[in-house]
Coordinates of C-alpha atoms in Angstrom, one line a residue:
R19 CA 94.7 -99.9 159.1
T20 CA 91.8 -97.8 160.2
S21 CA 91.4 -94.1 159.9
R22 CA 89.1 -94.0 163.0
R23 CA 89.0 -96.2 166.0
W24 CA 85.7 -98.1 166.6
R25 CA 84.8 -100.3 169.5
A26 CA 83.0 -103.4 168.5
L27 CA 79.3 -103.6 169.2
G28 CA 79.7 -107.2 170.5
S29 CA 79.1 -110.5 168.9
R30 CA 75.3 -110.1 169.2
C31 CA 75.2 -107.0 167.0
A32 CA 76.8 -106.9 163.5
C33 CA 75.7 -103.4 162.6
L34 CA 77.4 -100.1 162.5
C35 CA 75.2 -97.0 163.0
W36 CA 75.9 -94.1 160.7
S37 CA 73.8 -91.5 162.5
W38 CA 72.4 -91.2 166.0
T39 CA 71.5 -88.7 168.5
T40 CA 73.7 -90.0 171.4
P41 CA 77.1 -91.5 171.3
T42 CA 75.9 -94.7 172.7
C43 CA 74.4 -97.8 171.0
T44 CA 71.0 -98.6 172.5
S45 CA 70.3 -101.7 170.4
A46 CA 68.5 -104.6 171.9
A47 CA 71.8 -106.5 171.7
G48 CA 73.3 -104.5 174.5
S49 CA 74.8 -101.1 175.3
T50 CA 78.3 -100.5 174.0
S51 CA 80.0 -97.2 173.7
V52 CA 81.2 -96.2 170.2
N53 CA 83.2 -93.2 168.9
R54 CA 80.9 -90.9 166.9
P55 CA 82.2 -90.1 163.4
T56 CA 82.9 -86.6 162.6
R57 CA 79.8 -85.1 161.0
G58 CA 80.0 -83.8 157.5
K59 CA 83.0 -86.0 156.5
P60 CA 82.8 -89.1 154.3
M61 CA 83.3 -92.4 156.0
S62 CA 86.5 -94.2 154.9
F63 CA 86.5 -97.7 153.6
S64 CA 88.3 -99.2 156.6
A65 CA 85.9 -97.6 159.1
L66 CA 83.1 -99.6 157.7
F67 CA 84.2 -102.8 159.5
S68 CA 84.1 -103.7 163.1
V69 CA 86.0 -106.6 164.7
D70 CA 84.7 -108.3 167.8
S71 CA 86.9 -109.8 170.6
A72 CA 87.1 -113.1 168.6
G73 CA 88.4 -111.3 165.5
A74 CA 85.3 -111.7 163.5
C75 CA 84.8 -109.0 160.9
F76 CA 81.3 -107.6 160.5
S77 CA 80.6 -106.3 157.0
S78 CA 76.8 -106.2 156.8
C79 CA 77.2 -102.6 155.7
S80 CA 79.9 -103.3 153.2
P81 CA 80.3 -101.0 150.2
K82 CA 78.2 -101.9 147.2
V83 CA 79.7 -101.7 143.7
C84 CA 78.0 -102.3 140.4
I85 CA 79.9 -103.7 137.4
V86 CA 78.5 -103.4 133.9
G87 CA 79.7 -106.2 131.7
S88 CA 80.6 -109.8 132.5
G89 CA 83.6 -110.4 130.2
P90 CA 87.2 -110.7 131.5
A91 CA 87.4 -107.1 132.5
G92 CA 84.2 -107.2 134.6
F93 CA 85.1 -110.5 136.3
Y94 CA 88.7 -109.5 137.0
T95 CA 87.5 -106.2 138.5
A96 CA 85.0 -108.1 140.7
Q97 CA 87.6 -110.7 141.7
H98 CA 89.8 -108.0 143.2
L99 CA 87.0 -106.1 144.9
I100 CA 85.4 -109.0 146.7
K101 CA 88.7 -109.9 148.3
Q102 CA 88.5 -106.5 150.0
H103 CA 85.0 -107.0 151.5
V104 CA 83.2 -105.2 148.8
H105 CA 79.8 -106.5 147.6
V106 CA 79.7 -106.6 143.8
D107 CA 76.7 -106.9 141.5
I108 CA 77.5 -107.7 137.8
Y109 CA 75.0 -106.7 135.1
E110 CA 75.2 -108.2 131.7
R111 CA 73.1 -107.5 128.5
L112 CA 73.0 -111.1 127.4
P113 CA 71.5 -114.0 129.5
V114 CA 75.0 -115.7 129.5
P115 CA 78.2 -114.5 131.1
F116 CA 81.9 -114.3 130.1
G117 CA 81.8 -112.0 127.1
L118 CA 84.7 -112.5 124.6
V119 CA 85.9 -115.6 126.4
R120 CA 82.7 -117.3 125.2
F121 CA 82.1 -115.3 122.0
G122 CA 85.7 -114.2 120.9
V123 CA 88.2 -116.9 121.8
A124 CA 88.7 -119.3 118.9
P125 CA 86.9 -122.6 119.2
D126 CA 90.1 -124.5 118.8
H127 CA 91.6 -122.7 121.8
P128 CA 89.8 -124.5 124.7
E129 CA 92.8 -123.9 127.1
V130 CA 92.2 -120.1 126.9
K131 CA 88.6 -120.7 127.9
N132 CA 89.7 -122.4 131.2
V133 CA 89.6 -118.9 132.8
I134 CA 85.8 -119.4 132.9
N135 CA 86.5 -121.7 135.9
T136 CA 88.0 -118.8 137.8
F137 CA 85.2 -116.5 136.8
T138 CA 82.7 -119.0 138.0
Q139 CA 84.3 -119.1 141.4
T140 CA 84.0 -115.3 141.6
A141 CA 80.3 -115.4 140.5
K142 CA 79.5 -117.9 143.2
H143 CA 81.2 -115.9 145.9
S144 CA 78.8 -114.8 148.7
R145 CA 79.7 -111.1 147.9
C146 CA 79.1 -111.4 144.2
S147 CA 75.8 -111.6 142.3
F148 CA 75.1 -111.9 138.5
Y149 CA 72.2 -110.2 136.7
G150 CA 72.0 -111.3 133.1
N151 CA 69.5 -110.1 130.5
V152 CA 69.8 -106.5 131.7
N153 CA 70.6 -103.9 129.1
V154 CA 72.2 -101.0 130.9
G155 CA 71.4 -97.8 129.1
K156 CA 68.1 -99.1 128.0
D157 CA 66.5 -101.2 130.8
V158 CA 68.2 -99.1 133.5
S159 CA 70.3 -96.0 133.3
V160 CA 73.8 -95.4 134.6
Q161 CA 72.5 -92.6 136.7
E162 CA 70.0 -95.0 138.4
L163 CA 72.8 -97.4 139.1
Q164 CA 74.9 -94.6 140.6
R165 CA 72.1 -93.7 143.0
A166 CA 71.8 -97.4 144.1
Y167 CA 75.6 -98.1 144.5
H168 CA 78.6 -96.5 146.1
A169 CA 80.5 -96.8 142.8
V170 CA 79.8 -98.1 139.2
V171 CA 82.4 -99.7 137.0
L172 CA 81.8 -99.8 133.3
S173 CA 83.4 -102.9 131.7
Y174 CA 81.2 -103.6 128.8
G175 CA 84.0 -103.9 126.2
A176 CA 84.1 -103.0 122.6
E177 CA 81.1 -104.3 120.6
G178 CA 81.5 -101.9 117.6
N179 CA 83.5 -102.3 114.4
R180 CA 86.2 -100.1 113.1
T181 CA 85.4 -99.4 109.4
M182 CA 87.9 -99.3 106.5
G183 CA 86.3 -96.2 105.1
V184 CA 86.8 -97.3 101.5
P185 CA 84.4 -97.5 98.5
G186 CA 82.7 -100.9 98.2
E187 CA 82.9 -101.7 101.9
G188 CA 79.1 -102.3 101.9
L189 CA 79.2 -105.0 99.2
A190 CA 78.0 -108.5 99.8
G191 CA 81.0 -110.6 100.7
V192 CA 82.6 -108.0 103.0
Y193 CA 82.5 -108.7 106.7
S194 CA 84.1 -107.4 109.9
A195 CA 86.2 -110.0 111.8
K196 CA 84.1 -109.2 114.9
D197 CA 80.9 -110.3 113.2
F198 CA 82.6 -113.3 111.5
V199 CA 84.0 -114.5 114.8
G200 CA 80.7 -113.9 116.5
W201 CA 79.0 -116.0 113.8
Y202 CA 81.1 -119.1 114.3
N203 CA 81.2 -118.6 118.1
G204 CA 77.4 -118.3 118.6
L205 CA 76.9 -114.6 119.3
P206 CA 73.1 -114.1 119.0
S207 CA 73.4 -110.9 117.1
C208 CA 75.6 -112.6 114.4
R209 CA 73.4 -115.7 114.0
Q210 CA 72.0 -114.5 110.6
L211 CA 75.4 -113.6 109.1
S212 CA 75.5 -116.7 106.8
P213 CA 78.7 -115.7 105.0
D214 CA 79.1 -116.8 101.4
L215 CA 82.1 -119.2 101.3
S216 CA 81.7 -120.2 97.6
C217 CA 84.8 -118.3 96.4
E218 CA 88.4 -119.6 96.2
T219 CA 90.3 -116.7 97.7
A220 CA 89.6 -114.8 100.9
V221 CA 91.5 -111.6 101.9
I222 CA 91.8 -110.7 105.6
L223 CA 92.8 -107.1 106.3
G224 CA 94.9 -106.8 109.5
Q225 CA 97.7 -108.9 111.0
G226 CA 96.6 -109.4 114.7
N227 CA 95.7 -112.6 116.5
V228 CA 92.1 -112.3 115.4
A229 CA 93.1 -112.2 111.8
L230 CA 95.1 -115.4 112.2
D231 CA 92.2 -117.0 114.1
V232 CA 89.8 -116.3 111.2
A233 CA 92.3 -117.6 108.7
R234 CA 92.8 -120.8 110.7
V235 CA 89.1 -121.4 111.0
L236 CA 88.6 -120.9 107.3
L237 CA 91.4 -123.4 106.4
S238 CA 91.1 -126.0 109.2
P239 CA 90.1 -129.5 108.3
V240 CA 86.4 -129.9 109.3
D241 CA 87.3 -133.0 111.3
M242 CA 89.4 -130.8 113.6
L243 CA 86.6 -128.3 114.1
K244 CA 84.1 -131.0 114.9
E245 CA 85.8 -131.5 118.2
T246 CA 85.4 -127.9 119.3
D247 CA 82.5 -125.8 120.4
I248 CA 82.1 -124.1 117.1
T249 CA 78.4 -123.7 116.2
Q250 CA 76.7 -126.3 114.1
P251 CA 75.6 -123.8 111.4
A252 CA 79.2 -122.6 111.1
L253 CA 80.5 -126.1 111.0
E254 CA 78.1 -127.0 108.2
A255 CA 79.0 -123.9 106.2
L256 CA 82.7 -124.5 106.5
A257 CA 82.3 -128.2 105.5
H258 CA 80.9 -126.9 102.1
S259 CA 83.4 -124.0 101.9
Q260 CA 85.2 -123.5 98.6
V261 CA 87.9 -121.2 100.1
R262 CA 91.3 -122.6 99.3
R263 CA 93.5 -119.6 99.7
V264 CA 93.7 -117.0 102.4
L265 CA 95.8 -113.8 102.3
I266 CA 96.5 -111.9 105.5
V267 CA 97.3 -108.3 104.6
G268 CA 99.0 -105.6 106.6
R269 CA 100.0 -101.9 106.0
R270 CA 103.5 -102.3 107.4
G271 CA 106.2 -105.0 107.4
P272 CA 107.1 -108.3 109.1
V273 CA 108.7 -106.6 112.1
Q274 CA 105.4 -104.7 112.9
V275 CA 102.9 -107.6 112.9
A276 CA 100.6 -107.7 115.9
F277 CA 100.0 -111.4 116.2
T278 CA 102.0 -113.6 118.6
I279 CA 104.3 -116.5 117.9
K280 CA 101.7 -119.0 119.2
E281 CA 99.2 -118.1 116.5
L282 CA 101.8 -118.0 113.8
R283 CA 103.1 -121.4 114.8
E284 CA 99.5 -122.8 114.6
M285 CA 99.3 -121.5 111.0
V286 CA 102.6 -122.9 110.0
N287 CA 101.6 -126.4 111.3
L288 CA 98.0 -126.3 110.2
P289 CA 97.2 -129.7 108.5
G290 CA 96.4 -129.6 104.8
T291 CA 97.9 -126.2 104.2
R292 CA 101.2 -124.7 103.0
P293 CA 102.5 -121.1 103.4
D294 CA 102.7 -118.8 100.4
M295 CA 105.0 -115.8 101.0
V296 CA 106.7 -113.1 98.9
E297 CA 110.4 -113.2 99.5
A298 CA 110.9 -109.5 98.7
D299 CA 108.7 -108.6 101.7
F300 CA 111.5 -109.8 103.9
D301 CA 114.4 -107.8 102.4
G302 CA 116.5 -106.3 105.2
V303 CA 114.6 -108.2 108.0
T304 CA 117.5 -110.5 108.8
E305 CA 119.8 -107.5 109.4
A306 CA 117.2 -106.0 111.8
L307 CA 116.9 -109.1 114.0
K308 CA 119.8 -108.2 116.3
D309 CA 118.0 -105.0 117.5
L310 CA 114.7 -106.7 118.3
P311 CA 113.5 -107.7 121.8
R312 CA 113.5 -111.4 122.4
P313 CA 109.8 -112.2 121.9
R314 CA 109.7 -110.1 118.7
K315 CA 113.0 -111.7 117.5
R316 CA 111.7 -115.2 117.9
L317 CA 108.5 -114.4 116.1
T318 CA 110.3 -112.7 113.2
E319 CA 112.8 -115.6 113.0
L320 CA 109.8 -118.0 112.6
M321 CA 108.4 -115.9 109.8
L322 CA 111.8 -115.8 108.0
K323 CA 112.2 -119.5 108.3
T324 CA 108.7 -120.1 106.9
A325 CA 109.2 -117.7 104.1
L326 CA 112.8 -118.2 103.0
Q327 CA 114.2 -121.5 104.2
T328 CA 114.0 -124.6 102.1
P329 CA 111.9 -127.1 104.1
G330 CA 113.2 -130.5 105.2
E331 CA 112.0 -133.6 103.4
T332 CA 109.1 -134.4 105.8
E333 CA 107.9 -130.8 105.7
Q334 CA 108.2 -130.6 101.9
E335 CA 106.2 -133.7 101.6
R336 CA 103.5 -132.3 103.8
R337 CA 103.4 -129.1 101.8
D338 CA 103.3 -130.9 98.5
Q339 CA 100.1 -132.8 99.7
A340 CA 98.4 -129.6 100.9
S341 CA 95.3 -128.5 99.1
R342 CA 95.0 -125.1 100.8
T343 CA 97.4 -122.1 101.1
W344 CA 97.8 -119.1 103.3
G345 CA 100.1 -116.1 103.0
L346 CA 101.2 -112.9 104.7
R347 CA 101.2 -109.9 102.5
F348 CA 103.0 -106.8 103.7
F349 CA 103.2 -103.1 102.7
R350 CA 99.6 -103.1 101.4
S351 CA 96.7 -100.9 102.4
P352 CA 93.0 -101.2 101.2
V353 CA 91.9 -98.6 98.7
E354 CA 88.7 -100.0 97.3
V355 CA 86.6 -103.2 97.4
L356 CA 86.0 -104.1 93.7
A357 CA 82.5 -105.2 92.7
D358 CA 81.4 -107.8 90.1
P359 CA 79.8 -106.6 86.8
E360 CA 76.4 -106.5 88.4
R361 CA 77.7 -104.3 91.2
H362 CA 76.2 -106.6 93.9
R363 CA 79.1 -108.8 95.2
T364 CA 82.7 -108.6 96.0
A365 CA 85.0 -109.6 93.1
G366 CA 88.4 -108.3 94.4
I367 CA 90.2 -105.7 96.4
R368 CA 92.5 -102.8 95.3
L369 CA 95.5 -102.4 97.6
A370 CA 97.8 -99.4 97.7
V371 CA 101.5 -100.3 98.0
T372 CA 103.2 -98.7 101.0
R373 CA 106.7 -98.2 102.3
L374 CA 107.9 -97.6 105.9
E375 CA 109.1 -94.3 107.4
G376 CA 111.1 -94.9 110.6
S377 CA 111.9 -98.3 112.1
G378 CA 110.8 -100.8 114.6
E379 CA 107.3 -100.8 116.0
A380 CA 107.1 -97.0 115.6
A381 CA 107.5 -97.2 111.8
R382 CA 104.7 -95.6 109.8
A383 CA 103.3 -96.8 106.5
V384 CA 103.2 -94.1 103.7
L385 CA 101.7 -94.5 100.2
T386 CA 104.1 -95.0 97.3
G387 CA 101.4 -94.2 94.6
D388 CA 101.4 -97.7 93.3
V389 CA 98.3 -100.0 93.5
E390 CA 97.6 -103.7 92.8
D391 CA 94.4 -105.6 92.5
V392 CA 93.7 -109.0 94.1
T393 CA 90.9 -111.2 92.9
C394 CA 88.8 -112.5 95.8
G395 CA 85.2 -113.2 96.7
L396 CA 85.5 -112.7 100.5
V397 CA 87.0 -109.7 102.4
I398 CA 87.2 -109.8 106.2
S399 CA 88.2 -106.6 107.9
S400 CA 90.2 -107.3 111.1
I401 CA 91.4 -103.8 111.8
G402 CA 90.0 -103.6 115.3
Y403 CA 87.0 -103.4 117.6
K404 CA 85.7 -100.2 119.1
S405 CA 83.7 -99.3 122.2
L406 CA 80.4 -97.5 121.9
P407 CA 78.8 -94.9 124.3
I408 CA 76.4 -96.5 126.7
D409 CA 74.6 -93.5 128.2
Q410 CA 74.5 -89.7 127.6
S411 CA 75.5 -89.2 131.2
V412 CA 78.9 -90.9 130.7
P413 CA 81.8 -89.0 129.1
F414 CA 82.9 -90.6 125.8
D415 CA 85.8 -89.8 123.4
S416 CA 84.3 -90.7 120.0
K417 CA 87.7 -90.2 118.3
S418 CA 89.6 -92.8 120.3
A419 CA 86.4 -94.8 121.2
I420 CA 87.2 -95.0 124.9
V421 CA 85.9 -93.4 128.0
P422 CA 88.4 -90.7 129.1
N423 CA 89.9 -91.8 132.4
T424 CA 92.9 -91.7 134.7
M425 CA 93.8 -95.1 136.1
G426 CA 90.3 -96.2 135.6
R427 CA 88.7 -93.1 137.2
I428 CA 86.3 -91.7 134.5
K429 CA 87.1 -88.0 134.1
Q430 CA 84.5 -85.5 135.4
A431 CA 82.3 -88.3 136.7
P432 CA 82.9 -89.0 140.4
G433 CA 81.9 -92.5 141.4
L434 CA 82.2 -93.8 137.8
Y435 CA 85.1 -96.1 136.8
C436 CA 86.0 -98.2 133.8
S437 CA 88.1 -101.3 133.0
G438 CA 89.1 -103.4 130.0
W439 CA 88.9 -102.3 126.4
L440 CA 86.5 -99.4 127.3
K441 CA 89.4 -98.0 129.3
T442 CA 92.3 -98.7 127.0
G443 CA 91.0 -99.5 123.6
P444 CA 91.0 -103.0 122.1
T445 CA 94.6 -104.1 122.8
G446 CA 96.3 -107.0 124.4
V447 CA 95.3 -110.5 125.5
I448 CA 93.3 -111.7 128.5
A449 CA 96.3 -111.3 130.8
T450 CA 96.6 -107.7 129.7
T451 CA 92.9 -107.1 130.6
M452 CA 93.4 -108.8 134.0
N453 CA 96.2 -106.3 135.0
N454 CA 94.2 -103.4 133.6
S455 CA 91.1 -104.4 135.6
F456 CA 93.1 -105.0 138.8
D457 CA 94.5 -101.4 138.4
T458 CA 91.0 -100.0 138.2
A459 CA 89.9 -102.0 141.3
R460 CA 92.9 -100.6 143.2
S461 CA 91.9 -97.1 142.2
L462 CA 88.4 -97.6 143.4
L463 CA 89.6 -99.1 146.7
D464 CA 92.1 -96.2 147.2
D465 CA 89.2 -93.8 146.7
M466 CA 87.2 -95.7 149.3
E467 CA 90.1 -95.6 151.8
S468 CA 90.8 -91.9 151.3
G469 CA 87.2 -90.8 151.5
V470 CA 86.9 -89.6 147.9
L471 CA 84.0 -92.1 147.7
D472 CA 81.5 -91.3 150.4
L473 CA 80.5 -94.6 152.1
S474 CA 78.6 -93.0 154.9
A475 CA 75.2 -93.3 153.2
A476 CA 73.6 -96.7 153.0
K477 CA 73.0 -97.9 149.4
S478 CA 70.2 -100.3 148.5
G479 CA 72.1 -101.8 145.5
S480 CA 70.4 -104.6 143.6
Q481 CA 67.3 -104.3 145.8
V482 CA 66.1 -101.1 144.2
I483 CA 67.4 -102.0 140.8
T484 CA 65.6 -105.3 140.6
A485 CA 62.4 -103.5 141.7
L486 CA 62.9 -101.0 138.9
L487 CA 63.5 -103.8 136.4
E488 CA 60.4 -105.6 137.5
Q489 CA 58.3 -102.5 137.0
R490 CA 59.7 -102.3 133.5
G491 CA 59.0 -105.9 132.6
V492 CA 62.6 -107.0 132.7
K493 CA 63.4 -110.3 134.4
P494 CA 67.1 -110.8 135.1
V495 CA 68.9 -114.1 134.7
S496 CA 70.8 -115.3 137.8
F497 CA 74.0 -117.2 137.8
S498 CA 72.1 -120.4 138.7
D499 CA 69.9 -119.7 135.7
W500 CA 73.0 -119.5 133.6
E501 CA 74.1 -122.9 135.0
K502 CA 70.9 -124.4 133.6
I503 CA 71.9 -123.1 130.1
D504 CA 75.4 -124.4 130.7
R505 CA 74.2 -127.9 131.5
V506 CA 71.9 -128.0 128.4
E507 CA 74.7 -126.8 126.1
M508 CA 77.1 -129.4 127.5
S509 CA 74.6 -132.2 127.2
R510 CA 73.8 -131.3 123.6
G511 CA 77.5 -131.1 122.8
E512 CA 78.2 -134.5 124.4
A513 CA 75.5 -136.1 122.2
S514 CA 77.5 -134.9 119.1
G515 CA 81.0 -135.4 120.4
K516 CA 81.7 -131.7 121.1
P517 CA 82.5 -130.0 124.4
R518 CA 79.2 -128.0 124.1
E519 CA 76.6 -127.0 121.5
K520 CA 75.7 -123.4 122.2
L521 CA 72.2 -122.0 122.3
L522 CA 72.1 -119.4 119.5
T523 CA 69.2 -117.1 120.4
V524 CA 68.4 -115.0 123.4
E525 CA 64.9 -116.5 123.4
E526 CA 66.1 -120.0 123.6
M527 CA 68.5 -119.1 126.4
L528 CA 65.7 -117.4 128.4
H529 CA 63.4 -120.4 127.8
V530 CA 66.0 -122.8 129.3
A531 CA 66.9 -120.4 132.1
R532 CA 63.3 -120.2 133.2
T533 CA 62.4 -123.8 132.9

């Protein structure tokens, strides 16, 4: 489907001319008549391509799009665009790609990380280039990217933490789940976290998949973790951990939990552990089952079985031998982190008792006025990630921590798009991000086709950006450079019986990449 008819310039000439003084091509390849585009109107996407008599598509002047961020959102957006003859350059702050697939997915979930194989195929496509070690907003501005590309897609995710906003949050022993996960997954900025695991009880605030990931890592037998890509410092710390009890606390009830049945089943079956539930938390839940959608119903049934049913002989024997416990605590909201007598470390947490107003997933937690104190030495807040503004030129809603957008089109910013958590907030799983990113790519392609994006002007893309970076002393890491890092990590992992041993500092990554 083309909005204008173009005659091919012949197999000897793969160029389309955007401006000329006569309506005839006078290139050395030969003279072929072409239709002159209407002056003053933007060139449509489909008009960029010419097809010769043999059906070959010439796209030497293909649209250039820049994507900021190389996590799932960035790669899925790129994947959709390159299929439509768009050239994509991906810029990443770290020397290594894949974002939360590398630094967020639990080490004992290697099957989830298999998506890296698909992203690698995208990165190696002839119309895709990777530029790691480039901090957009610092090394190069968004406005500079806009001048170099036909469109810019922001997909840099949510690297900030949502705070609890309660007294004592800054005490030693209080961590965000994002930082704790980053620590055991090798995120360079979290390398120095060194959490104190000398206490018996840990409290995790939040009841999503990340909360259960953290609980599982805290309680897993070290021999299980040794076979994953968890970092060596984290493995050593967990081997000496004194944590024997983990409570996973939520403001609402069993019907409103955010984790999925897969994560709950892993907790139920975790070797060396037994569940510790409060039966009263499940009052009325059995009666509510009939009104729940099937996935939620199956999840709730498993919680009910775990909490209320008498286990069989084999399961009872397993529980009797368990040395560690975990439990879900409902209708509780943090009020204050309690300090030890010296006021230096966490000694407990004060929880407000709540009740629900409304029903189902829309139910709201309200305070009852009662409180209870839980003794603990470790508090991990898993109440959500949040995006941060990247550049003053980009609109940002600080209240919702997203870039205001319509179907991925950033409002009041022509040529700027967003995908992933920056677009929607930190919700869903990788498949959710995939669909979200494809939607953004479709919006961008629609704008190319309709002429909303002006493709008539040639854009220099990475050529001018790499020149700017060189002037500023920034040397990007290519995808082949990343593959050097990958090989070293896998080699080190093989030597210790692990799938990989991650490099933990940017400096070490750059050294390997440039060797």
